[in-house]
CSV table of C-alpha atoms in Angstrom, one decimal:
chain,number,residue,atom,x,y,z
D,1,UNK,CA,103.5,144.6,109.8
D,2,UNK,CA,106.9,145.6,111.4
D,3,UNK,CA,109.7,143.8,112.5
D,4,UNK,CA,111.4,144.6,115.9
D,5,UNK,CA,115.2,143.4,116.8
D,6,UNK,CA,114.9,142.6,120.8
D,7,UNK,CA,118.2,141.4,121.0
D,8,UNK,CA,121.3,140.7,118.0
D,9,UNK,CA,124.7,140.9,120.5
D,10,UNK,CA,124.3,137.6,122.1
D,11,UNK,CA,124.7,134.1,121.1
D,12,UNK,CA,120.7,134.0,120.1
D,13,UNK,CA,119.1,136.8,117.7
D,14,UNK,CA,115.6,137.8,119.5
D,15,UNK,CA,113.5,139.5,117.2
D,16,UNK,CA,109.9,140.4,117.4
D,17,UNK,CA,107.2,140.5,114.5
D,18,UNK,CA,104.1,143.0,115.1
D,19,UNK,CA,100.8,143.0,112.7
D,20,UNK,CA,99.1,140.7,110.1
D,21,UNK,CA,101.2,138.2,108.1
D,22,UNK,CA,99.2,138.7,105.0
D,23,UNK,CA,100.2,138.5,101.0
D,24,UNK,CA,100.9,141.9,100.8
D,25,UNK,CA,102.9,142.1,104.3
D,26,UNK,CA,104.9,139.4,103.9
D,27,UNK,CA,106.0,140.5,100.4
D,28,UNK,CA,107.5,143.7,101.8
D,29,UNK,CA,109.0,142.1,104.6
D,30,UNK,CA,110.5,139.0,103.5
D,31,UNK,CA,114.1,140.0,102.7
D,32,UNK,CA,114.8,142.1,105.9
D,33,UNK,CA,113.5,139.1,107.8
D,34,UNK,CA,115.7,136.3,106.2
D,35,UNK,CA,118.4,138.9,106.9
D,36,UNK,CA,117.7,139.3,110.2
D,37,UNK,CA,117.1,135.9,111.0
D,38,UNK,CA,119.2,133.0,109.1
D,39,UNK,CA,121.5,136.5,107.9
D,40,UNK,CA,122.7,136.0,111.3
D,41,UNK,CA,124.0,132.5,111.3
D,42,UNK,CA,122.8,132.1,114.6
D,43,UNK,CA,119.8,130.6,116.2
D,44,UNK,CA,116.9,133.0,116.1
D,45,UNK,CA,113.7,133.3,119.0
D,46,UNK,CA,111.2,134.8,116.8
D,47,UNK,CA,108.2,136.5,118.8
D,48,UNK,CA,104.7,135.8,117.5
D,49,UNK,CA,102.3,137.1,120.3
D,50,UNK,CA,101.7,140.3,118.3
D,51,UNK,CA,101.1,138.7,115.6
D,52,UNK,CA,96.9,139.1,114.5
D,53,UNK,CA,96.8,137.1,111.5
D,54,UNK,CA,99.2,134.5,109.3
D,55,UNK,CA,98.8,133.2,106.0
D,56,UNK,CA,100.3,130.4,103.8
D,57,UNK,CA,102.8,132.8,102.6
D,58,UNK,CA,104.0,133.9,106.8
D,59,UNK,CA,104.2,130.0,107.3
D,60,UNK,CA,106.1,130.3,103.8
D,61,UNK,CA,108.7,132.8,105.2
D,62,UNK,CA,108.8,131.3,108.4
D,63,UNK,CA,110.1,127.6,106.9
D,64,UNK,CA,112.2,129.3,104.5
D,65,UNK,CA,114.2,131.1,107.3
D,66,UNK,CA,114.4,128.0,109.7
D,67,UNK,CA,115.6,126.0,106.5
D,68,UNK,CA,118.0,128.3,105.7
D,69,UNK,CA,119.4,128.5,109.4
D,70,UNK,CA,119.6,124.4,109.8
D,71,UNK,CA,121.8,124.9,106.7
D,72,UNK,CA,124.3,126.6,108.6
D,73,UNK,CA,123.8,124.4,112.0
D,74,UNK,CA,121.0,126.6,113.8
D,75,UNK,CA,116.8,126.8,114.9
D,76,UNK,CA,114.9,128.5,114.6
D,77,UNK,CA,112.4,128.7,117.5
D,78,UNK,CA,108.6,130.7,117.6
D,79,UNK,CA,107.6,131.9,120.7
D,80,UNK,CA,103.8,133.1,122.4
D,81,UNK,CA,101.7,132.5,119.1
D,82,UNK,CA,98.2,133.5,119.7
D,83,UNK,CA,95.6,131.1,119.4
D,84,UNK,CA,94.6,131.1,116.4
D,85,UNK,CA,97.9,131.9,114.9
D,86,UNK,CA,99.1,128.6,116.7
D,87,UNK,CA,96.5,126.7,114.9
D,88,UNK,CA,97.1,127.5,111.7
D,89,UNK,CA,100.9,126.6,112.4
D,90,UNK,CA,99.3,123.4,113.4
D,91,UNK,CA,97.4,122.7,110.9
D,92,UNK,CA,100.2,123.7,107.5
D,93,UNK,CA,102.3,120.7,110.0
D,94,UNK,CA,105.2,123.6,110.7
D,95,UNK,CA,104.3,123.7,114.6
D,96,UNK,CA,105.6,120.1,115.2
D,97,UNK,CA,109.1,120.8,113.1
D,98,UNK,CA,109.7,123.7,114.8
D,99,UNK,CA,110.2,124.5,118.4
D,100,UNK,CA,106.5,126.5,119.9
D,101,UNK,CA,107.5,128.1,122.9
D,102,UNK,CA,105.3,130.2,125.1
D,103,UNK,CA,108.3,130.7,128.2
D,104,UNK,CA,110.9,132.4,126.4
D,105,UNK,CA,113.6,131.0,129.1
D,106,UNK,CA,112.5,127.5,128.1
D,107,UNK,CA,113.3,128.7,124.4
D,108,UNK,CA,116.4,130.2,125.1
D,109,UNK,CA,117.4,126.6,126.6
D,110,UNK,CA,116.2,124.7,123.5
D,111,UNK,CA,118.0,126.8,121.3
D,112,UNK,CA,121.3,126.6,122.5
D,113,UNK,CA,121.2,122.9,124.2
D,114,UNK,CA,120.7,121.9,120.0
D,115,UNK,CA,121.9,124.5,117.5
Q,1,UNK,CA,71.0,140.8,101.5
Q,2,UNK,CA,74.7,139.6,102.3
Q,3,UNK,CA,76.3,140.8,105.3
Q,4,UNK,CA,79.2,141.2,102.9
Q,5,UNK,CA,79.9,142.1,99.5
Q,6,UNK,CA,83.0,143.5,97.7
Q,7,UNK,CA,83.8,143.6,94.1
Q,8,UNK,CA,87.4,143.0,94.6
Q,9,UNK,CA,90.7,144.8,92.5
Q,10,UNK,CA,92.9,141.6,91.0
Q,11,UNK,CA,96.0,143.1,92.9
Q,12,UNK,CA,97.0,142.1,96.4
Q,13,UNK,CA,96.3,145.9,98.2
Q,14,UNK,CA,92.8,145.4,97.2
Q,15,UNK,CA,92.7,142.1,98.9
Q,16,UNK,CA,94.2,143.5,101.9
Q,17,UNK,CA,91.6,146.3,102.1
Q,18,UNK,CA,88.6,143.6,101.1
Q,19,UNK,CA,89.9,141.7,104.1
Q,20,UNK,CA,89.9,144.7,106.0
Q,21,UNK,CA,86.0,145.8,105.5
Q,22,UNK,CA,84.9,142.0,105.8
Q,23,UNK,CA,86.3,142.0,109.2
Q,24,UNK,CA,84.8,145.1,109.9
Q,25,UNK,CA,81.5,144.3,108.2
Q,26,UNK,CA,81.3,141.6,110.4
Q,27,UNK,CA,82.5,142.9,113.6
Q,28,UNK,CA,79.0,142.8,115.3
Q,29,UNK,CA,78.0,139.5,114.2
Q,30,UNK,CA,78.3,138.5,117.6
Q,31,UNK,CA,80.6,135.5,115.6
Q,32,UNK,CA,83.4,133.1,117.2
Q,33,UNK,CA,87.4,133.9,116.9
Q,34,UNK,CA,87.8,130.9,115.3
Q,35,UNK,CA,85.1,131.5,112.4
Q,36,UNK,CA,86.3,134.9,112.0
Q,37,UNK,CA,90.0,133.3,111.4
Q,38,UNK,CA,88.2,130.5,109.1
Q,39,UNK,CA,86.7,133.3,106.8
Q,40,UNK,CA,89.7,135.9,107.0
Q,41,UNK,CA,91.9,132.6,106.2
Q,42,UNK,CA,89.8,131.8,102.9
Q,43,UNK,CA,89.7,135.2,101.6
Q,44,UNK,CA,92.9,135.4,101.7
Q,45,UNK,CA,94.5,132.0,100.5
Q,46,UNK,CA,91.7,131.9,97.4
Q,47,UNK,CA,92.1,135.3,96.2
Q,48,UNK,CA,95.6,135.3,96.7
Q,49,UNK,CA,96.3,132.0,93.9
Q,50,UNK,CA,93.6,133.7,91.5
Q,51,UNK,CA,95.6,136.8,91.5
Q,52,UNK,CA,98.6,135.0,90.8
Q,53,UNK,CA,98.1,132.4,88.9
Q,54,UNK,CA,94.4,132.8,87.9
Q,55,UNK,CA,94.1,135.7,85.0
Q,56,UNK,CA,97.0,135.5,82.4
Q,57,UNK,CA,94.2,135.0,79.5
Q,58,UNK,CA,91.6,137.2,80.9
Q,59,UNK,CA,91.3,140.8,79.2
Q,60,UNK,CA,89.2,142.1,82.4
Q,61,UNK,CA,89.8,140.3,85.6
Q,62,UNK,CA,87.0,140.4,88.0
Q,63,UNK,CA,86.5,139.1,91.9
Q,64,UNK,CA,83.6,138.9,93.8
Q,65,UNK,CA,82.9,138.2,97.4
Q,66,UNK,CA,79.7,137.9,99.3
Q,67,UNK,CA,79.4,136.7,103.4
Q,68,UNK,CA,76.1,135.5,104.4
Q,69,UNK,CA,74.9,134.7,108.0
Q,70,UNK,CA,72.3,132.1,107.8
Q,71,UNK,CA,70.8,129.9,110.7
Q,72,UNK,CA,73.0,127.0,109.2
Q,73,UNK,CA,76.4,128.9,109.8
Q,74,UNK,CA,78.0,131.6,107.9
Q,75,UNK,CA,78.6,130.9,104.1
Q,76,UNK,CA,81.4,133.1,102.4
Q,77,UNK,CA,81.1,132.7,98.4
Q,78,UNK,CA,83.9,134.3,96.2
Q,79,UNK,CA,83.2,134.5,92.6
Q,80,UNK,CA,86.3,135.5,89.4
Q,81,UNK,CA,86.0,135.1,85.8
Q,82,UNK,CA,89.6,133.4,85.4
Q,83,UNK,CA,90.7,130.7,84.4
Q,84,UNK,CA,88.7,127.4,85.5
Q,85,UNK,CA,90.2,126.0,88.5
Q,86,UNK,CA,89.0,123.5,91.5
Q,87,UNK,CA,90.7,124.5,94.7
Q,88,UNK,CA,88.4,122.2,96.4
Q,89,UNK,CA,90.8,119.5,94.5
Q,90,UNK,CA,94.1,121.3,94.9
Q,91,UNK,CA,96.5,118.2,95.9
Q,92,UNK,CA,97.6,118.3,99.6
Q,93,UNK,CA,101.7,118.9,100.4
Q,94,UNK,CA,103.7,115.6,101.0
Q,95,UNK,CA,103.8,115.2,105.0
Q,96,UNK,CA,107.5,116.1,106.2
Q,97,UNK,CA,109.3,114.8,108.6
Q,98,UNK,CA,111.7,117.4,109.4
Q,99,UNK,CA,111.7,121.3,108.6
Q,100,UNK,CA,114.6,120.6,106.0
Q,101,UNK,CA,111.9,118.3,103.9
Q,102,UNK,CA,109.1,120.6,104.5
Q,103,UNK,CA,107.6,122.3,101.3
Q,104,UNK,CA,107.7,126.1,100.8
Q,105,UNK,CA,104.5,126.2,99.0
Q,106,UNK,CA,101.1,125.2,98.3
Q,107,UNK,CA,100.1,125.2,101.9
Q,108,UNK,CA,97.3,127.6,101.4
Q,109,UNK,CA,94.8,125.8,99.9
Q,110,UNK,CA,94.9,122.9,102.3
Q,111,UNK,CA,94.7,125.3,105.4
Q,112,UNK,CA,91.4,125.7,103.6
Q,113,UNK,CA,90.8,122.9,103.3
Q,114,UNK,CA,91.1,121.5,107.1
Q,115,UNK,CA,89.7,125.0,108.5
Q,116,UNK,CA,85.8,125.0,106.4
Q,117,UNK,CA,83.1,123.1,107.1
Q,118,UNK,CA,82.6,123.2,103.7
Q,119,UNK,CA,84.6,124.2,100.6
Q,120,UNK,CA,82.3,123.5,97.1
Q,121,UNK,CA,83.9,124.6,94.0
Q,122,UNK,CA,81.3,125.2,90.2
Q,123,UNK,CA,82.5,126.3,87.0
Q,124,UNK,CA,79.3,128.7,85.5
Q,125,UNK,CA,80.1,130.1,82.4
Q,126,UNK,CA,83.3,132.1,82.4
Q,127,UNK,CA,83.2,132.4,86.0
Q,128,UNK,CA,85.1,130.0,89.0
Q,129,UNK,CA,82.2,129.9,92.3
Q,130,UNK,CA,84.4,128.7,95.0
Q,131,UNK,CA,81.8,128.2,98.5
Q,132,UNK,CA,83.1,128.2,101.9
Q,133,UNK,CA,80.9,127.2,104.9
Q,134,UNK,CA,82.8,128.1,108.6
């Protein structure tokens, strides 16, 4: 599991997360990504379509970060889940309190017409 | 014989690499996506609370998993000698309304849940049989 930063100079962090979203993944990964997201204090597109795999504990670090960033006025939007990582985002309830996007210029215009 | 069977290490790298065989155990299966996710899904969310939460008293920790393919569907059974616990009966998370109300945890067990065709739970002995049909 990696995390890449697409974009951190505008008025949106872009970032992109690349591999399985496992126990053991999202253990190592968890700090770097709430800094990199709700660090930020700005609202966040965060690129799912190379994500293979998500379990309770990605959903986990996923609400934790878009909690965080309502705290301080911003979304938190996903974008391009893959099929079966978009069901399981269905299914734990976070895809309806979160913004799913799969056009990122449609996400782009979410984000900033409400954070 | 199963087309699946690890004795699995209580730590979360030996989950990982458990996952990792299964999937490629099963690669020519000829099965859907969706079971696939099903069985990597309960692997995962099962082990993962035993490990955590399910050995404190037991001296030596043990995990077993076994996938069979039968005409019926494919039957994933995972097997540990900790403490007796019912996942099958593991209380759903309180519906939110908005992502500030949502809980952080407990999710993992109801994905479960809502994903299996089945999901059976015995107590034998020392030993938690948790059954998952996808």
């Amino acid at each position: 599991m990696s995390l890449t930063l697409l974009e951190t100079d505008g008025p949106i962090t872009h970032l992109a997360l690349n591999g399985k979203l496992d126990a053991t993944t999202v253990t190592a990964l968890q700090a770097e990504f709430a800094k990199e997201t709700s660090g930020r204090l700005k609202p966040a597109i965060v690129d799912m379509s190379r994500v293979g795999f998500m379990a309770s504990l990605g959903i986990r670090m996923l609400v934790e970060a878009a909690k965080s960033l309502r705290a301080s006025g911003h979304r938190l939007v996903l974008l391009k889940p893959a099929p079966m990582v978009e069901s399981t985002l269905t299914l734990s309830g976070l895809h309806a309190l979160v913004g799913v996007f799969h056009d990122e210029a449609e996400a782009r215009k979410a984000l900033l017409a409400t954070s | 014989m199963p087309a699946f069977s690890a004795d699995i290490g209580p730590t979360l790298d030996a989950l990982r690499d458990a996952g990792e065989s299964m999937r490629e155990h099963l690669a020519g299966a000829n099965l859907s996506g969706q079971t696939l996710h099903t069985l990597e899904t309960a692997l995962e969310e099962i082990i993962t609370n035993t490990i955590k939460y399910g050995f404190a008293s037991t001296a030596a920790p043990r995990i077993r998993a076994e996938v069979d393919l039968t005409p019926e569907g494919v039957e994933l059974r995972i097997a540990d000698n900790g403490a007796a616990f019912d996942p099958t009966q593991a209380p759903a998370p309180a519906p939110a309304e908005s992502i500030e109300a949502m809980p952080v945890g407990g999710l993992g067990l109801h994905l479960v849940r809502q994903m299996a065709r089945e999901f059976r739970y015995e107590r034998r002995g020392d030993w938690n049989h948790v059954t998952i049909r996808a």
